[in-house]
Tab-separated table of C-alpha atoms in Angstrom:
chain	number	residue	atom	x	y	z
A	57	UNK	CA	-15.396	-6.087	-18.161
A	58	UNK	CA	-17.715	-7.742	-15.628
A	59	UNK	CA	-19.481	-6.327	-12.578
A	60	UNK	CA	-18.752	-8.408	-9.492
A	61	UNK	CA	-19.223	-8.303	-5.756
A	62	UNK	CA	-16.053	-8.415	-3.666
A	63	UNK	CA	-16.906	-11.991	-2.596
A	64	UNK	CA	-17.217	-12.977	-6.263
A	65	UNK	CA	-13.925	-11.304	-7.167
A	66	UNK	CA	-12.152	-13.150	-4.348
A	67	UNK	CA	-13.723	-16.419	-5.503
A	68	UNK	CA	-12.621	-15.764	-9.080
A	69	UNK	CA	-9.046	-15.145	-7.918
A	70	UNK	CA	-8.958	-18.374	-5.912
A	71	UNK	CA	-10.576	-20.349	-8.740
A	72	UNK	CA	-8.132	-19.057	-11.355
A	73	UNK	CA	-5.106	-19.759	-9.184
A	74	UNK	CA	-6.323	-23.262	-8.268
A	75	UNK	CA	-6.844	-24.003	-11.955
A	76	UNK	CA	-3.421	-22.586	-12.837
A	77	UNK	CA	-1.432	-24.319	-10.098
A	78	UNK	CA	-2.422	-27.647	-8.529
A	79	UNK	CA	-0.337	-26.810	-5.435
A	80	UNK	CA	-2.917	-24.203	-4.420
A	81	UNK	CA	-5.579	-25.362	-1.967
A	82	UNK	CA	-8.096	-23.779	0.435
A	83	UNK	CA	-8.551	-24.755	4.059
A	84	UNK	CA	-10.713	-23.419	6.885
A	85	UNK	CA	-13.966	-23.666	8.766
A	86	UNK	CA	-16.987	-24.233	6.511
A	87	UNK	CA	-15.094	-23.485	3.290
A	88	UNK	CA	-16.270	-26.691	1.620
A	89	UNK	CA	-19.666	-28.263	2.184
A	90	UNK	CA	-21.201	-25.052	3.572
A	91	UNK	CA	-19.443	-23.130	0.733
A	92	UNK	CA	-17.981	-20.477	3.008
A	93	UNK	CA	-19.434	-18.417	5.835
A	94	UNK	CA	-19.605	-15.467	3.400
A	95	UNK	CA	-19.807	-17.628	0.252
A	96	UNK	CA	-16.354	-16.699	-1.013
A	97	UNK	CA	-15.580	-20.379	-1.658
A	98	UNK	CA	-18.980	-21.218	-3.136
A	99	UNK	CA	-18.752	-23.930	-5.800
A	100	UNK	CA	-15.066	-24.707	-5.279
A	101	UNK	CA	-15.587	-28.017	-3.468
A	102	UNK	CA	-17.678	-29.398	-6.337
A	103	UNK	CA	-15.033	-28.294	-8.817
A	104	UNK	CA	-11.821	-29.301	-7.037
A	105	UNK	CA	-12.791	-31.944	-4.477
A	106	UNK	CA	-12.062	-32.481	-0.796
A	107	UNK	CA	-8.278	-32.749	-1.152
A	108	UNK	CA	-8.068	-29.132	-2.325
A	109	UNK	CA	-11.041	-27.571	-0.487
A	110	UNK	CA	-10.576	-28.758	3.075
A	111	UNK	CA	-13.119	-28.299	5.868
A	112	UNK	CA	-11.514	-28.075	9.301
A	113	UNK	CA	-12.581	-28.340	12.930
A	114	UNK	CA	-12.925	-25.148	14.974
A	115	UNK	CA	-9.198	-25.179	15.724
A	116	UNK	CA	-7.433	-22.153	14.238
A	117	UNK	CA	-4.026	-22.895	15.749
A	118	UNK	CA	-4.243	-26.424	14.344
A	119	UNK	CA	-5.196	-25.671	10.761
A	120	UNK	CA	-2.943	-22.590	10.591
A	121	UNK	CA	-0.072	-24.856	11.613
A	122	UNK	CA	-1.044	-27.518	9.064
A	123	UNK	CA	-1.091	-24.800	6.414
A	124	UNK	CA	2.375	-23.547	7.377
A	125	UNK	CA	3.751	-27.082	7.226
A	126	UNK	CA	2.154	-27.596	3.826
A	127	UNK	CA	3.716	-24.362	2.563
A	128	UNK	CA	7.148	-25.474	3.819
A	129	UNK	CA	6.643	-28.728	1.910
A	130	UNK	CA	6.008	-26.884	-1.368
A	131	UNK	CA	2.246	-26.376	-1.478
A	132	UNK	CA	0.523	-22.967	-1.596
A	133	UNK	CA	-2.260	-22.906	1.007
A	134	UNK	CA	-5.016	-20.313	1.345
A	135	UNK	CA	-6.155	-20.381	4.970
A	136	UNK	CA	-9.528	-18.780	5.639
A	137	UNK	CA	-10.341	-17.427	9.070
A	138	UNK	CA	-14.085	-17.025	9.458
A	139	UNK	CA	-13.075	-13.756	11.081
A	140	UNK	CA	-9.634	-12.462	11.994
A	141	UNK	CA	-10.867	-12.212	15.574
A	142	UNK	CA	-10.442	-15.997	15.631
A	143	UNK	CA	-6.862	-15.693	14.378
A	144	UNK	CA	-5.917	-14.654	17.925
A	145	UNK	CA	-6.155	-18.354	18.795
A	146	UNK	CA	-3.385	-18.991	16.240
A	147	UNK	CA	-1.032	-16.133	17.191
A	148	UNK	CA	1.891	-18.473	17.850
A	149	UNK	CA	1.587	-19.900	14.339
A	150	UNK	CA	1.102	-16.546	12.631
A	151	UNK	CA	3.715	-14.580	14.557
A	152	UNK	CA	6.367	-17.106	15.598
A	153	UNK	CA	6.287	-19.631	12.769
A	154	UNK	CA	5.035	-18.296	9.423
A	155	UNK	CA	7.001	-14.993	9.417
A	156	UNK	CA	10.238	-16.376	10.846
A	157	UNK	CA	10.880	-19.788	9.317
A	158	UNK	CA	12.483	-18.465	6.135
A	159	UNK	CA	14.955	-16.391	8.151
A	160	UNK	CA	15.552	-19.078	10.790
A	161	UNK	CA	16.302	-21.648	8.075
A	162	UNK	CA	18.640	-19.252	6.224
A	163	UNK	CA	16.310	-19.374	3.236
A	164	UNK	CA	16.058	-23.167	3.056
A	165	UNK	CA	12.285	-22.948	3.571
A	166	UNK	CA	9.840	-20.676	1.806
A	167	UNK	CA	6.416	-20.169	3.354
A	168	UNK	CA	4.036	-19.265	0.478
A	169	UNK	CA	0.786	-19.048	2.436
A	170	UNK	CA	-2.164	-16.635	2.478
A	171	UNK	CA	-4.238	-16.077	5.609
A	172	UNK	CA	-7.461	-14.351	4.592
A	173	UNK	CA	-10.835	-13.340	6.050
A	174	UNK	CA	-12.847	-10.396	7.400
A	175	UNK	CA	-11.193	-7.880	9.728
A	176	UNK	CA	-12.345	-5.068	12.031
A	177	UNK	CA	-15.889	-4.085	12.985
A	178	UNK	CA	-18.918	-5.287	11.086
A	179	UNK	CA	-22.266	-4.406	12.678
A	180	UNK	CA	-23.265	-4.932	16.300
A	181	UNK	CA	-20.802	-7.775	16.940
A	182	UNK	CA	-19.503	-6.311	20.222
A	183	UNK	CA	-15.944	-6.056	21.448
A	184	UNK	CA	-14.510	-9.544	20.907
A	185	UNK	CA	-15.694	-9.769	17.284
A	186	UNK	CA	-14.945	-6.213	16.121
A	187	UNK	CA	-11.181	-5.930	16.390
A	188	UNK	CA	-8.855	-4.447	13.784
A	189	UNK	CA	-5.728	-6.586	13.562
A	190	UNK	CA	-3.466	-4.435	11.384
A	191	UNK	CA	-1.483	-3.209	14.383
A	192	UNK	CA	-0.635	-6.804	15.333
A	193	UNK	CA	0.391	-8.252	12.001
A	194	UNK	CA	2.091	-5.163	10.585
A	195	UNK	CA	4.245	-4.993	13.691
A	196	UNK	CA	6.260	-8.106	12.813
A	197	UNK	CA	8.820	-8.479	9.991
A	198	UNK	CA	8.420	-11.414	7.631
A	199	UNK	CA	4.802	-10.966	6.529
A	200	UNK	CA	3.081	-8.862	3.902
A	201	UNK	CA	-0.245	-7.283	4.838
A	202	UNK	CA	-3.004	-6.330	2.399
A	203	UNK	CA	-6.407	-4.704	2.956
A	204	UNK	CA	-8.905	-4.442	0.091
A	205	UNK	CA	-11.988	-2.302	-0.518
A	206	UNK	CA	-13.013	-2.921	-4.148
A	207	UNK	CA	-13.639	-6.017	-6.292
A	208	UNK	CA	-10.880	-4.967	-8.714
A	209	UNK	CA	-8.305	-4.708	-5.953
A	210	UNK	CA	-9.570	-7.847	-4.219
A	211	UNK	CA	-9.040	-10.053	-7.254
A	212	UNK	CA	-5.754	-8.599	-8.473
A	213	UNK	CA	-4.121	-8.491	-5.060
A	214	UNK	CA	-5.318	-11.920	-3.939
A	215	UNK	CA	-3.834	-13.487	-7.078
A	216	UNK	CA	-0.533	-11.739	-6.339
A	217	UNK	CA	-0.687	-12.865	-2.704
A	218	UNK	CA	-1.226	-16.500	-3.678
A	219	UNK	CA	1.811	-16.382	-5.994
A	220	UNK	CA	4.058	-14.700	-3.399
A	221	UNK	CA	6.694	-16.873	-1.699
A	222	UNK	CA	6.163	-15.151	1.657
A	223	UNK	CA	3.300	-15.275	4.178
A	224	UNK	CA	0.556	-12.777	3.339
A	225	UNK	CA	-2.152	-11.518	5.690
A	226	UNK	CA	-5.135	-10.603	3.500
A	227	UNK	CA	-7.797	-8.454	5.171
A	228	UNK	CA	-11.356	-8.222	3.855
A	229	UNK	CA	-14.457	-6.690	5.459
A	230	UNK	CA	-17.639	-8.518	6.364
A	231	UNK	CA	-19.870	-5.532	5.596
A	232	UNK	CA	-18.227	-5.027	2.187
A	233	UNK	CA	-18.483	-8.501	0.615
A	234	UNK	CA	-21.521	-7.378	-1.416
A	235	UNK	CA	-19.861	-4.168	-2.705
A	236	UNK	CA	-19.916	-4.217	-6.505
A	237	UNK	CA	-17.411	-2.948	-9.049
A	238	UNK	CA	-15.911	-3.579	-12.455
A	239	UNK	CA	-13.398	-6.375	-12.904
A	240	UNK	CA	-11.565	-7.028	-16.199
A	241	UNK	CA	-12.400	-10.208	-18.080
A	242	UNK	CA	-8.761	-10.873	-18.871
A	243	UNK	CA	-6.246	-11.988	-16.232
A	244	UNK	CA	-4.452	-9.256	-14.304
A	245	UNK	CA	-2.263	-8.906	-11.221
A	246	UNK	CA	-1.859	-5.910	-8.902
A	247	UNK	CA	1.669	-5.601	-7.488
A	248	UNK	CA	1.905	-5.883	-3.712
A	249	UNK	CA	3.161	-2.609	-2.226
A	250	UNK	CA	1.453	-0.108	-4.533
A	251	UNK	CA	-1.142	2.357	-3.239
A	252	UNK	CA	-3.965	3.599	-5.463
A	253	UNK	CA	-5.391	7.099	-5.913
A	254	UNK	CA	-9.126	6.527	-5.606
A	255	UNK	CA	-9.893	10.229	-6.094
A	256	UNK	CA	-7.433	12.880	-7.335
A	257	UNK	CA	-7.398	16.268	-5.612
A	258	UNK	CA	-5.311	19.318	-4.763
A	259	UNK	CA	-6.175	20.603	-1.272
A	260	UNK	CA	-6.053	17.756	1.283
A	261	UNK	CA	-4.602	14.244	1.139
A	262	UNK	CA	-6.931	11.677	2.714
A	263	UNK	CA	-5.142	8.381	3.376
A	264	UNK	CA	-7.222	5.274	3.978
A	265	UNK	CA	-7.588	1.522	3.488
A	266	UNK	CA	-10.145	-1.268	3.843
A	267	UNK	CA	-13.417	-0.197	5.424
A	268	UNK	CA	-12.132	3.359	5.661
A	269	UNK	CA	-12.209	3.782	1.872
A	270	UNK	CA	-15.981	4.394	1.439
A	271	UNK	CA	-15.924	6.667	4.518
A	272	UNK	CA	-13.072	8.718	3.063
A	273	UNK	CA	-14.679	8.959	-0.369
A	274	UNK	CA	-17.975	10.120	1.132
A	275	UNK	CA	-16.146	12.695	3.268
A	276	UNK	CA	-14.337	13.955	0.163
A	277	UNK	CA	-17.698	14.316	-1.557
A	278	UNK	CA	-19.055	16.323	1.386
A	279	UNK	CA	-15.914	18.488	1.443
A	280	UNK	CA	-16.429	19.350	-2.217
A	281	UNK	CA	-19.492	21.383	-1.158
A	282	UNK	CA	-17.106	23.494	0.947
A	283	UNK	CA	-14.818	24.008	-2.011
A	284	UNK	CA	-12.197	21.598	-0.623
A	285	UNK	CA	-10.661	19.285	-3.221
A	286	UNK	CA	-9.535	16.046	-1.514
A	287	UNK	CA	-7.160	13.460	-2.901
A	288	UNK	CA	-8.077	10.020	-1.530
A	289	UNK	CA	-5.283	7.443	-1.430
A	290	UNK	CA	-6.098	3.803	-0.714
A	291	UNK	CA	-2.938	2.217	0.690
A	292	UNK	CA	-4.159	-1.302	-0.238
A	293	UNK	CA	-0.882	-2.777	1.022
A	294	UNK	CA	-0.085	-1.922	4.637
A	295	UNK	CA	3.225	-3.761	4.738
A	296	UNK	CA	5.260	-2.924	2.704
A	297	UNK	CA	3.939	0.634	2.693
A	298	UNK	CA	3.964	2.788	-0.451
A	299	UNK	CA	5.769	5.789	1.028
A	300	UNK	CA	6.337	7.347	-2.370
A	301	UNK	CA	2.629	7.642	-3.212
A	302	UNK	CA	1.750	9.073	0.198
A	303	UNK	CA	4.595	11.580	0.335
A	304	UNK	CA	4.099	12.729	-3.257
A	305	UNK	CA	0.476	13.598	-2.485
A	306	UNK	CA	1.247	15.290	0.849
A	307	UNK	CA	3.974	17.393	-0.738
A	308	UNK	CA	1.348	18.558	-3.225
A	309	UNK	CA	-1.545	19.267	-0.852
A	310	UNK	CA	0.504	20.132	2.276
A	311	UNK	CA	-2.147	18.491	4.455
A	312	UNK	CA	-2.971	14.928	5.496
A	313	UNK	CA	-5.922	13.188	7.156
A	314	UNK	CA	-5.945	9.459	7.894
A	315	UNK	CA	-9.335	7.701	7.908
A	316	UNK	CA	-9.372	4.061	8.999
A	317	UNK	CA	-10.921	1.312	11.087
A	318	UNK	CA	-8.543	0.812	14.002
A	319	UNK	CA	-7.563	2.299	17.347
A	320	UNK	CA	-5.528	5.485	17.742
A	321	UNK	CA	-2.759	4.062	19.951
A	322	UNK	CA	-0.017	2.558	17.799
A	323	UNK	CA	-0.729	0.736	14.569
A	324	UNK	CA	-0.719	1.627	10.889
A	325	UNK	CA	-2.281	5.066	11.335
A	326	UNK	CA	0.401	6.059	13.813
A	327	UNK	CA	3.130	4.660	11.538
A	328	UNK	CA	1.907	6.566	8.470
A	329	UNK	CA	1.545	9.739	10.524
A	330	UNK	CA	5.119	9.319	11.787
A	331	UNK	CA	6.508	8.823	8.293
A	332	UNK	CA	4.730	11.913	6.995
A	333	UNK	CA	6.006	14.146	9.787
A	334	UNK	CA	9.572	12.768	9.416
A	335	UNK	CA	9.806	12.691	5.633
A	336	UNK	CA	7.556	15.583	4.595
A	337	UNK	CA	7.628	17.853	7.645
A	338	UNK	CA	8.659	20.995	5.753
A	339	UNK	CA	5.712	20.558	3.384
A	340	UNK	CA	3.032	20.381	6.079
A	341	UNK	CA	0.798	23.401	6.618
A	342	UNK	CA	-1.185	21.661	9.373
A	343	UNK	CA	-0.716	18.763	11.798
A	344	UNK	CA	-1.540	15.292	10.480
A	345	UNK	CA	-5.061	14.358	11.591
A	346	UNK	CA	-6.406	10.875	12.295
A	347	UNK	CA	-10.037	9.733	12.172
A	348	UNK	CA	-10.335	6.231	13.609
A	349	UNK	CA	-11.999	4.290	16.429
A	350	UNK	CA	-12.461	5.991	19.752
A	351	UNK	CA	-10.035	4.487	22.266
A	352	UNK	CA	-12.552	2.090	23.812
A	353	UNK	CA	-13.587	-1.518	23.303
A	354	UNK	CA	-16.313	-1.779	20.679
A	355	UNK	CA	-19.824	-1.523	22.180
A	356	UNK	CA	-22.632	-3.821	21.119
A	357	UNK	CA	-25.402	-1.185	21.091
A	358	UNK	CA	-25.835	0.265	17.611
A	359	UNK	CA	-25.990	3.897	18.723
A	360	UNK	CA	-22.784	3.516	20.756
A	361	UNK	CA	-21.007	1.606	17.993
A	362	UNK	CA	-21.788	4.462	15.600
A	363	UNK	CA	-20.122	6.858	18.029
A	364	UNK	CA	-16.936	4.767	18.082
A	365	UNK	CA	-16.319	3.998	14.396
A	366	UNK	CA	-15.192	6.657	11.886
A	367	UNK	CA	-17.933	8.413	9.928
A	368	UNK	CA	-17.889	10.724	6.896
A	369	UNK	CA	-19.021	13.562	9.152
A	370	UNK	CA	-16.127	13.069	11.577
A	371	UNK	CA	-13.727	12.835	8.662
A	372	UNK	CA	-15.150	16.040	7.187
A	373	UNK	CA	-14.476	17.881	10.452
A	374	UNK	CA	-10.812	16.877	10.304
A	375	UNK	CA	-10.573	17.804	6.621
A	376	UNK	CA	-11.906	21.269	7.430
A	377	UNK	CA	-9.524	21.642	10.354
A	378	UNK	CA	-6.383	20.867	8.355
A	379	UNK	CA	-7.553	22.904	5.347
A	380	UNK	CA	-8.170	26.061	7.349
A	381	UNK	CA	-5.462	25.577	9.962
A	382	UNK	CA	-3.666	28.787	10.853
A	383	UNK	CA	0.119	28.439	10.929
């Protein structure tokens, strides 16, 4: 067992898959000679050369399209967006081409491609660089969507994503690349579509993913002082969603709080909330609560940004409300 940062776990996954399969290559801005904006691809250019670690111009629609064509031709590209905010430039490629070509060709083409990079708010990056893109990419059939919060999950899920024959959107978090955790020395894969119980509990189900995971775990720790035992579920995969894990927990605790980076209108939080109220309504002893961004564009000022993003204290308030809700 080794202790790694998330960036190191991602790098290890890419390295292992490139060594295993010579069809795998990495492409994006500054992935090669600069060794990655966040150093995820550090050392890979020296090891694999410029044909498999490809620096691109600042042209997301262009290199996303090149990657999709390469995937159709039998290669397995990993496309890095320096931030998913820049993926908006490539929406036509990511929403009209990658997810639909397998269906439009009646299965004649597979599109085994991974689009990866940091998502949602980081720190004082203002409105155009702080967007959470789950609601966009989960809203279209034909892609799988993953969001990771630990080195263990990052490595195991990225390896599975690279081996998948479908397009995968792989969300990371800029402020979490240095988060450390244990990663097995031996090879392992984490199946796409399986949630993980990060903290078992009996009183309240707290559902989260990505940057929401440390917020939810801290809120659960604070709630423990109130005698509230929270079960924290990390969805990990947002599409397909692990309904079974979520519903099993809610049917046990009879209460649910969602904690996530994203806006309240539409999106994954709204979808999970809908599924809970449809599929576990008779088990609920309180309304489903959501702790997410305030419904405004992200401010630049640090004090205002802190008011917009979810905090352990805000999550604790919602946990208390659902725990002590009077029917």
